[in-house]
GROMACS .gro file of C-alpha atoms in nm:
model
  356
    1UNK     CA    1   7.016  13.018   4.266
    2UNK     CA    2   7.249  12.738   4.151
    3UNK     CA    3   7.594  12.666   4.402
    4UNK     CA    4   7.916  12.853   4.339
    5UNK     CA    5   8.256  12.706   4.350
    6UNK     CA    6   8.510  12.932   4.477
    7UNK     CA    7   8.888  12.845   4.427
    8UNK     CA    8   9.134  12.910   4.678
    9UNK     CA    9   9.507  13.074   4.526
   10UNK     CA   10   9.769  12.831   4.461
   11UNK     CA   11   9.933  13.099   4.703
   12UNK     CA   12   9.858  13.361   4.962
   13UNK     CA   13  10.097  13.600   4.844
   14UNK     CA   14  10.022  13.987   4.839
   15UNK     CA   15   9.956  13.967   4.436
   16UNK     CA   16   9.683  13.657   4.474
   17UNK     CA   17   9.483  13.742   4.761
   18UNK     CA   18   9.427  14.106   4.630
   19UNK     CA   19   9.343  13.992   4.310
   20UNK     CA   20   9.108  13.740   4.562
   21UNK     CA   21   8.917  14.038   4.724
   22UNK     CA   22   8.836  14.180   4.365
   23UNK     CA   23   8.713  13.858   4.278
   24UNK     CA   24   8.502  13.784   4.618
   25UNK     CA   25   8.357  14.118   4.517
   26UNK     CA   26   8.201  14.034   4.175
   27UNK     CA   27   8.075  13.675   4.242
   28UNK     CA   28   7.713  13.607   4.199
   29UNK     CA   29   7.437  13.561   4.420
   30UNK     CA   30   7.455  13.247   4.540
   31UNK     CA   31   7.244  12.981   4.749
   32UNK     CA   32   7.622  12.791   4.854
   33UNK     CA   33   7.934  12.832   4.783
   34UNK     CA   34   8.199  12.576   4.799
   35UNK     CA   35   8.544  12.729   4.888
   36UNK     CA   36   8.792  12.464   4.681
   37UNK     CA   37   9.150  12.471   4.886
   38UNK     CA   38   9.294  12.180   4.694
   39UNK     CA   39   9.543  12.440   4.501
   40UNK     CA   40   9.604  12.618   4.790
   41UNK     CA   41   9.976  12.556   4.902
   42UNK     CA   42  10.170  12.892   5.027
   43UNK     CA   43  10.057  13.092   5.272
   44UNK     CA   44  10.139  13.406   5.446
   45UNK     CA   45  10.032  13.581   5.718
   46UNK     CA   46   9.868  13.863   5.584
   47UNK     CA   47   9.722  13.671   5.281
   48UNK     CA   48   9.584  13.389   5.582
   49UNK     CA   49   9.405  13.715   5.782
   50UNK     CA   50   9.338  13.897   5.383
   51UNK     CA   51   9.145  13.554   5.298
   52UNK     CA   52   8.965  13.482   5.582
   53UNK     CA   53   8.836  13.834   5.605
   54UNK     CA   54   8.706  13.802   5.264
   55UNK     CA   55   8.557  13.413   5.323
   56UNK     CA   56   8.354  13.580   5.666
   57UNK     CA   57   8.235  13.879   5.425
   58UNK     CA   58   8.085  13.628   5.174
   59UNK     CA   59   7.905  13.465   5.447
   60UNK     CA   60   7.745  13.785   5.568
   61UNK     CA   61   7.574  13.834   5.223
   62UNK     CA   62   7.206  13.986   5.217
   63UNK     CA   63   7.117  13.615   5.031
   64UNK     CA   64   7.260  13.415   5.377
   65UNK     CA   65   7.483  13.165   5.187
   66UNK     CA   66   7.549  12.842   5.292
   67UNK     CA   67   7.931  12.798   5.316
   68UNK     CA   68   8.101  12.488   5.216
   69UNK     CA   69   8.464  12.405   5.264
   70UNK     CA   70   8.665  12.128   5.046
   71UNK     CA   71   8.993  11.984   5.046
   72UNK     CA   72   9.124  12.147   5.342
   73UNK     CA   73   9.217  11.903   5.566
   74UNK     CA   74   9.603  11.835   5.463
   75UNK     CA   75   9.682  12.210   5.521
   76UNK     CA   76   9.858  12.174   5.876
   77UNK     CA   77  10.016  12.447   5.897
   78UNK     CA   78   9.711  12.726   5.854
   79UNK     CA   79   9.518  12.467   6.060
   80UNK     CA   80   9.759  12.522   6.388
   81UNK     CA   81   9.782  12.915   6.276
   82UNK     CA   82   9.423  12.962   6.284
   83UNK     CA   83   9.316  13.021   5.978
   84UNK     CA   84   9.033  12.781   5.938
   85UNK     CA   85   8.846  12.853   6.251
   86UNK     CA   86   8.870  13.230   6.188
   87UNK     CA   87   8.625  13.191   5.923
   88UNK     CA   88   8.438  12.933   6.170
   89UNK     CA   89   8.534  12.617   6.010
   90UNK     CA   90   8.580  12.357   6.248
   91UNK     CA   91   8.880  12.261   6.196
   92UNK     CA   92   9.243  12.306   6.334
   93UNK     CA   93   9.318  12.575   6.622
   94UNK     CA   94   9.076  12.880   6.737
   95UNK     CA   95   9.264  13.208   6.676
   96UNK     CA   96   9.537  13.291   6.931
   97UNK     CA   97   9.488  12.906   7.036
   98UNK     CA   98   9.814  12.811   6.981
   99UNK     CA   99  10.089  12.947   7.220
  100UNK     CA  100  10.333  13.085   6.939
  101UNK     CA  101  10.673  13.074   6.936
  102UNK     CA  102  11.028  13.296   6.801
  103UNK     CA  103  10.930  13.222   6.489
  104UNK     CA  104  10.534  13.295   6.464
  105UNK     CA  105  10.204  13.492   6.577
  106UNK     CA  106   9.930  13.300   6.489
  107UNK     CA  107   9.592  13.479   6.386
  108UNK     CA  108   9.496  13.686   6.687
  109UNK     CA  109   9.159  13.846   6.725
  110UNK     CA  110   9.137  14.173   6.949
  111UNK     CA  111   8.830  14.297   7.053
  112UNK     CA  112   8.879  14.753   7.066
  113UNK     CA  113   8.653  14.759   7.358
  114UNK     CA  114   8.835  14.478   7.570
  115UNK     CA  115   9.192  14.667   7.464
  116UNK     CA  116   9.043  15.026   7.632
  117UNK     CA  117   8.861  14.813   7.954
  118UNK     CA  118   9.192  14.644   8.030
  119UNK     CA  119   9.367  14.969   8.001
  120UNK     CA  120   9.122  15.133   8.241
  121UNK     CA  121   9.155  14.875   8.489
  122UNK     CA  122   9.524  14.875   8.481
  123UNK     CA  123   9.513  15.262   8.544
  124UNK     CA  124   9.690  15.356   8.212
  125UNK     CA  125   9.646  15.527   7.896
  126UNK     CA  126   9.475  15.310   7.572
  127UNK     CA  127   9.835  15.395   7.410
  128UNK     CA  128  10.015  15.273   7.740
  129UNK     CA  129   9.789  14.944   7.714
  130UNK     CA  130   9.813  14.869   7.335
  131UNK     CA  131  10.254  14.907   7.424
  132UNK     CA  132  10.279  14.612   7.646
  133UNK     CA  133  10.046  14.423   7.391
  134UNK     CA  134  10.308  14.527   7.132
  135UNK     CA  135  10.558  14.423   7.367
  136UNK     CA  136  10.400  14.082   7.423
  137UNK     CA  137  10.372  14.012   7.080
  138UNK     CA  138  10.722  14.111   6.993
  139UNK     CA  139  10.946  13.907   7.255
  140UNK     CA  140  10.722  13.595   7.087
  141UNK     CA  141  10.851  13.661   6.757
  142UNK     CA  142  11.211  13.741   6.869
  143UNK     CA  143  11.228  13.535   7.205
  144UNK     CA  144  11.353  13.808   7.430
  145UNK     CA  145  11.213  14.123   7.516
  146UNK     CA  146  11.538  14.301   7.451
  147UNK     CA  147  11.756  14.410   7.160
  148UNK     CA  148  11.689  14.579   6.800
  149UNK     CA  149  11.447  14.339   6.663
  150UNK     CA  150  11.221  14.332   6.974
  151UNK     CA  151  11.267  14.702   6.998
  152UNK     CA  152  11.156  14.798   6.582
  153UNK     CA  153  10.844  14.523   6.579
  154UNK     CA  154  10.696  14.678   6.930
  155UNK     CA  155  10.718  15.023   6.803
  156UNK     CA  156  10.574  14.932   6.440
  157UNK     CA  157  10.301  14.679   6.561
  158UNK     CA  158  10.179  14.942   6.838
  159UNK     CA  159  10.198  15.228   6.589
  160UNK     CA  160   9.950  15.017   6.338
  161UNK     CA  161   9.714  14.903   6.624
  162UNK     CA  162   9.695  15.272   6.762
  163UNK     CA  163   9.611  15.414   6.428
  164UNK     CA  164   9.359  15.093   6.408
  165UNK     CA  165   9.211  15.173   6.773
  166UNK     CA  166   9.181  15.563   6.718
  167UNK     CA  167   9.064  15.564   6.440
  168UNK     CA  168   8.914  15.318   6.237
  169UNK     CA  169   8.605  15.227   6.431
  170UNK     CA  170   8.653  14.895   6.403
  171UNK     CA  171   8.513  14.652   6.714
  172UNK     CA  172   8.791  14.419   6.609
  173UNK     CA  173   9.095  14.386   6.414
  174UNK     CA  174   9.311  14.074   6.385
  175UNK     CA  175   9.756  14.000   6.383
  176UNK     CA  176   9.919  13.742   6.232
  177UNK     CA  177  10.333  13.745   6.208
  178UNK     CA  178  10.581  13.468   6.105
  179UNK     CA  179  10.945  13.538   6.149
  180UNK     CA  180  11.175  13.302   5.922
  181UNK     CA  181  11.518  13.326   6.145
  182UNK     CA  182  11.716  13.167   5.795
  183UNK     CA  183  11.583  13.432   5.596
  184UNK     CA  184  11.625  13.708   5.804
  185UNK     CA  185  11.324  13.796   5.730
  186UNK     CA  186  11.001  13.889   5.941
  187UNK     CA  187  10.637  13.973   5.818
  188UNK     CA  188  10.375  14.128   6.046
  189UNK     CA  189  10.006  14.241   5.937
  190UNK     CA  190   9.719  14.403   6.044
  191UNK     CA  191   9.385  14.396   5.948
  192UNK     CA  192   9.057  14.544   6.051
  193UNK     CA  193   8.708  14.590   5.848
  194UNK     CA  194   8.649  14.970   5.975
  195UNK     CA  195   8.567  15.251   5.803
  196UNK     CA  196   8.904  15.283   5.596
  197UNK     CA  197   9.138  15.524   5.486
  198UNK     CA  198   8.926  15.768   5.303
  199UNK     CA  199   8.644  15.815   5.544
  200UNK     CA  200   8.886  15.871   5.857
  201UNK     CA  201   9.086  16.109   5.706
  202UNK     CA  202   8.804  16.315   5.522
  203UNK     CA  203   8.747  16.440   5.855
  204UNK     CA  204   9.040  16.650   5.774
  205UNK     CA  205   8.956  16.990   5.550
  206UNK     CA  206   9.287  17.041   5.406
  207UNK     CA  207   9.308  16.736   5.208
  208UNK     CA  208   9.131  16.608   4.904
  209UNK     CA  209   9.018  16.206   4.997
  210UNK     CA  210   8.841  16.201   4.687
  211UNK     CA  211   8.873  15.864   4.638
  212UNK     CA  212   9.105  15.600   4.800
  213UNK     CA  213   9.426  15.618   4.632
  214UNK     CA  214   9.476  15.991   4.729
  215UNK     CA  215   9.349  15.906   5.096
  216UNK     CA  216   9.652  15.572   5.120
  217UNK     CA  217   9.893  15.814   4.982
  218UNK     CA  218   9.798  16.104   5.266
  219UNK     CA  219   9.778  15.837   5.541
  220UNK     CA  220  10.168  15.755   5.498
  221UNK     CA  221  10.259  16.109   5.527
  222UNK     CA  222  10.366  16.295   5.819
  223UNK     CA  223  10.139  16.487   6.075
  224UNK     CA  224   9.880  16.439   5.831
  225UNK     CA  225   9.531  16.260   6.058
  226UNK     CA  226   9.181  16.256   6.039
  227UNK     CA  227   9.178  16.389   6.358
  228UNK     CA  228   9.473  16.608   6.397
  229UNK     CA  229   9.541  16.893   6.174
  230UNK     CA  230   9.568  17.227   6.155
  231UNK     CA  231   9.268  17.429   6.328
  232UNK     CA  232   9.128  17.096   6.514
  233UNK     CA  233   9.170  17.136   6.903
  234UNK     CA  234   9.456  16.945   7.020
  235UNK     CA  235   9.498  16.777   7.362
  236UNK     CA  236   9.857  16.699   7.483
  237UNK     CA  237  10.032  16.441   7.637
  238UNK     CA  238  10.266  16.160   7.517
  239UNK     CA  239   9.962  15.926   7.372
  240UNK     CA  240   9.795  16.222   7.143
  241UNK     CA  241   9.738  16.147   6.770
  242UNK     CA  242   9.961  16.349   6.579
  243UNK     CA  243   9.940  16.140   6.189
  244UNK     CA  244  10.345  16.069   6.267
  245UNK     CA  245  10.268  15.649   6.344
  246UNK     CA  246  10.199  15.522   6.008
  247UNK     CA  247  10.463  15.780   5.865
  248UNK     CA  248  10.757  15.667   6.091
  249UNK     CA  249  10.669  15.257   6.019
  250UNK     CA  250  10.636  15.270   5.678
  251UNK     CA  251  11.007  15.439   5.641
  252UNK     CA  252  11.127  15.180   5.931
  253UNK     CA  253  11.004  14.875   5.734
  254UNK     CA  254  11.149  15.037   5.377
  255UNK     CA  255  11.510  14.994   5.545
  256UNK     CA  256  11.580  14.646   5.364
  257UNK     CA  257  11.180  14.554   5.363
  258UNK     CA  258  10.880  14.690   5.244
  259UNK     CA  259  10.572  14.850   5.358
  260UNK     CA  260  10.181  14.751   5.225
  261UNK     CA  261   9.873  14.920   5.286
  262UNK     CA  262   9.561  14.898   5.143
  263UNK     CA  263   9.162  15.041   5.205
  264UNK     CA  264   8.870  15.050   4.957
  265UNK     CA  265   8.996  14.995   4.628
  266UNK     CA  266   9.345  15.050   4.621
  267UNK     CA  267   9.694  14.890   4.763
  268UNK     CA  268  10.038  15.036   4.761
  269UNK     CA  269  10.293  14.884   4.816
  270UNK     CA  270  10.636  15.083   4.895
  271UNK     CA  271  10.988  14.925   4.864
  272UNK     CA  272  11.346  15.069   4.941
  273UNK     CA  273  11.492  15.136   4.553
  274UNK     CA  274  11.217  15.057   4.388
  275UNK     CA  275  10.959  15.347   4.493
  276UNK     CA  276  10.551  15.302   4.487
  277UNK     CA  277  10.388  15.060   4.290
  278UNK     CA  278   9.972  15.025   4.306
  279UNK     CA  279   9.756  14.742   4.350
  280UNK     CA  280   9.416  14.720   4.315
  281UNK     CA  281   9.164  14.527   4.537
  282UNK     CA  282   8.799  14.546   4.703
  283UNK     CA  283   8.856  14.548   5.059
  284UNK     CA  284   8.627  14.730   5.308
  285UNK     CA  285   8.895  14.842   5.610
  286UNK     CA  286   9.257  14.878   5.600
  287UNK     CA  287   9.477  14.632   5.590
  288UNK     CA  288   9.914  14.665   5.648
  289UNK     CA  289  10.177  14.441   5.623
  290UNK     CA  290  10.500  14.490   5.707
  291UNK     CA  291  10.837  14.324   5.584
  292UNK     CA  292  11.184  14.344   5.761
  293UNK     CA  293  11.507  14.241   5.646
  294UNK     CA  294  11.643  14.181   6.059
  295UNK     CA  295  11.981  14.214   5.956
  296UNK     CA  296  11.924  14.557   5.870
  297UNK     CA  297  11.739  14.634   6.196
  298UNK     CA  298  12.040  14.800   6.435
  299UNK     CA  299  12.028  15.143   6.523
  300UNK     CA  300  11.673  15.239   6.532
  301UNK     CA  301  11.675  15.503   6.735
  302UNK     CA  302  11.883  15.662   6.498
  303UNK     CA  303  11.688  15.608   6.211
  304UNK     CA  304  11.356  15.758   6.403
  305UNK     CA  305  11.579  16.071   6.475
  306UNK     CA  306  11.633  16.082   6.087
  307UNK     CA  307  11.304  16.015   5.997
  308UNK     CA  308  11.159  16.246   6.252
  309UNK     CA  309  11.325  16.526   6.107
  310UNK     CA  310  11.252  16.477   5.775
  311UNK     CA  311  10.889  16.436   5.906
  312UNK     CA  312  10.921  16.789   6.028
  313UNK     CA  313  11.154  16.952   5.722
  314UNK     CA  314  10.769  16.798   5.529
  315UNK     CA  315  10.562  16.991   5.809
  316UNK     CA  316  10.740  17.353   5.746
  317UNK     CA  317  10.713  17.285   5.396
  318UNK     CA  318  10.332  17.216   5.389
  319UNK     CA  319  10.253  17.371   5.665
  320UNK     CA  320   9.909  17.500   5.511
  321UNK     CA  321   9.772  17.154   5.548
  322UNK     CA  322  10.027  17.027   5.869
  323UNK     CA  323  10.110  17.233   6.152
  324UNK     CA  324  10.086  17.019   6.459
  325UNK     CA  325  10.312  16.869   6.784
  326UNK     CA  326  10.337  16.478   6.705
  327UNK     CA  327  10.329  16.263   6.994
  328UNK     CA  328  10.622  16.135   7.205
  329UNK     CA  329  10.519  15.790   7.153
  330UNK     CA  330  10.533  15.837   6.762
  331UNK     CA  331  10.850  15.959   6.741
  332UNK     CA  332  11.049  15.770   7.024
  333UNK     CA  333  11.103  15.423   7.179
  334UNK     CA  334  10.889  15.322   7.473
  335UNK     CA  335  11.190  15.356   7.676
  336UNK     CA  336  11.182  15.741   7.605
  337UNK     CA  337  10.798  15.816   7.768
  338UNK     CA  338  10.763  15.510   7.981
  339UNK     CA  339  10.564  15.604   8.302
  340UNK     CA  340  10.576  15.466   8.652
  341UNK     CA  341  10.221  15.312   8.585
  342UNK     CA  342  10.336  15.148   8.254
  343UNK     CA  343  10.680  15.048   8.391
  344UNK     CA  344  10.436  14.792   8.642
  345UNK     CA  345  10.180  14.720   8.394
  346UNK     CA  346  10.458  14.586   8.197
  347UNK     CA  347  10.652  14.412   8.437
  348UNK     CA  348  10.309  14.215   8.511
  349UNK     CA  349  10.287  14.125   8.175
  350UNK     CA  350  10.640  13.983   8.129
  351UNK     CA  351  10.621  13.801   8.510
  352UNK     CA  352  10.243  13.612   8.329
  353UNK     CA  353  10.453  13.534   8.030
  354UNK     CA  354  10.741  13.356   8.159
  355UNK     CA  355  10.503  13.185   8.454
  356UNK     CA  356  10.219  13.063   8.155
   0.00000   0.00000   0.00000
């Protein structure tokens, strides 16, 4: 079979590195491929994570292509974020390599397993674990731990990477996050290659996930879950899934931003205004960004209130298909449900931080 040369988008935007997975997904067999990143010159987080997902799925063809890599060397900036070596190109910094700063995440690799072992040993909940991650991971982006910014990106990034640990499957997901102080502006995703949308929530019996478009459009509304609904057995406790997490973010990021998610074939993308617009893509998992305006971010507590009850005006409404008690940490900040044990585990976490 003869090589293929691959070309690398001119940018990583959402539009490019969709149309990118579609692409990935219809290229021939191959003996090599040469990825091309001469054209290559914006990049975003969740296109960096969106590409190198698809680069590490083209590798793992059944024909065991060989993988070569041109004109990449002048691109600094994914180099130090990661990007390169998370598609094992030598070259630049080894995901979460690079200690961050207030203005960026760089790619970040989490292993599920090691996220549930460190929460055993610390004596806490998974949720109670994958908080103080959140929490970690916020203060970097905002440097503080305090304050409305730190307090909206640790609720939405530990919403995402519960839904992502309960229920995807997934071994591993990664996080990448860039926060551009001038623009008060701040982008977080979230990507991991489990079994997507549709198959988690088809789990459910009340809801037709037919195909993927129906299943993104039931994962952003309230109390809906693969594994919570009406006529499942439900355990309690502040950490249960309740379908509330991906509900609450997206309306959180729609304040002044926007919300993505994508699985399977379809992307939507949701913007404050402007509504639902679809996007089409090939991407095996699920994969979210989130966009924040941070001078819009004050008062969140108050918008959760609002948001929670229109969450639960939706749940009387359909209550054929929703008819559930969401979870604490869904609906409330940390603050709200903190325990004793998470109180310490927390503590430990900031005391490592500022000592590193």
């Amino acid at each position: 079979m003869p090589t293929t040369t691959v070309a690398i988008p001119a940018s990583l935007d959402l539009p490019s590195v969709l149309a990118f997975t579609e692409r990935v997904a219809t290229l021939p067999d191959s003996d090599e491929y040469v990825l091309d990143f001469d054209r290559m010159r914006h990049v975003e987080p969740f296109g960096m994570l969106l590409v190198s997902s698809e680069i590490r799925k083209l590798a793992r063809r059944n024909c065991a292509p060989k993988i070569v890599c041109s004109n990449f060397k002048h691109h600094t900036y994914a180099a130090h974020m990661g990007f390169f070596r998370s598609f094992d190109l030598a070259h630049g910094n080894a995901p979460g390599e690079a200690r961050g700063s207030s203005n960026y995440l760089p790619i970040t690799i989490l292993e599920t397993a090691e996220v549930e072992q460190e929460a055993f040993r610390a004596g806490v909940e998974v949720g109670a674990q994958i908080e103080a991650i959140s929490g970690r991971m916020s203060a970097m982006l905002c440097g503080e731990d305090a304050g409305a910014m730190f307090d909206t990106l640790t609720y939405s990034i530990r919403e995402i990477v519960r839904n992502v640990v309960e229920h995807s499957g997934a071994e591993r997901f990664g996080i990448c996050a860039q926060h551009w102080p001038s623009k008060r502006r701040v982008e977080v995703a979230i990507l991991d290659k489990g079994i997507g949308l549709r198959a988690s929530l088809s789990r459910n019996p009340h809801i037709d996930t037919s195909d993927d478009k129906k299943a993104v459009n039931y994962a952003l509304m309230p109390a809906v879950s693969g594994k919570a609904f009406k006529g499942a057995r439900q355990r309690r406790g502040n950490w249960i899934n309740s379908g509330f997490g991906l509900y609450m973010t997206n309306r959180i990021c729609r304040n002044g931003g926007n919300f993505f998610i994508a699985s399977g074939d379809t992307g939507m993308l949701l913007t404050r205004g402007e509504g639902k617009r679809y996007y089409s893509c090939a991407f095996d998992g699920t994969a979210v960004r989130m966009t924040m305006d941070t001078s819009r971010l004050a008062g969140l507590r108050d918008a959760l209130a609002q948001y929670r009850d229109e969450g639960f005006e939706f749940q009387r409404r359909y209550s054929e298909i929703v008819n559930i008690d969401p979870s604490a940490a869904s609906l409330m900040l940390s603050e709200d449900f903190k325990t004793s044990a998470l109180d310490r585990l927390l503590a430990r976490l900031r005391v490592a931080r500022l000592t590193d």
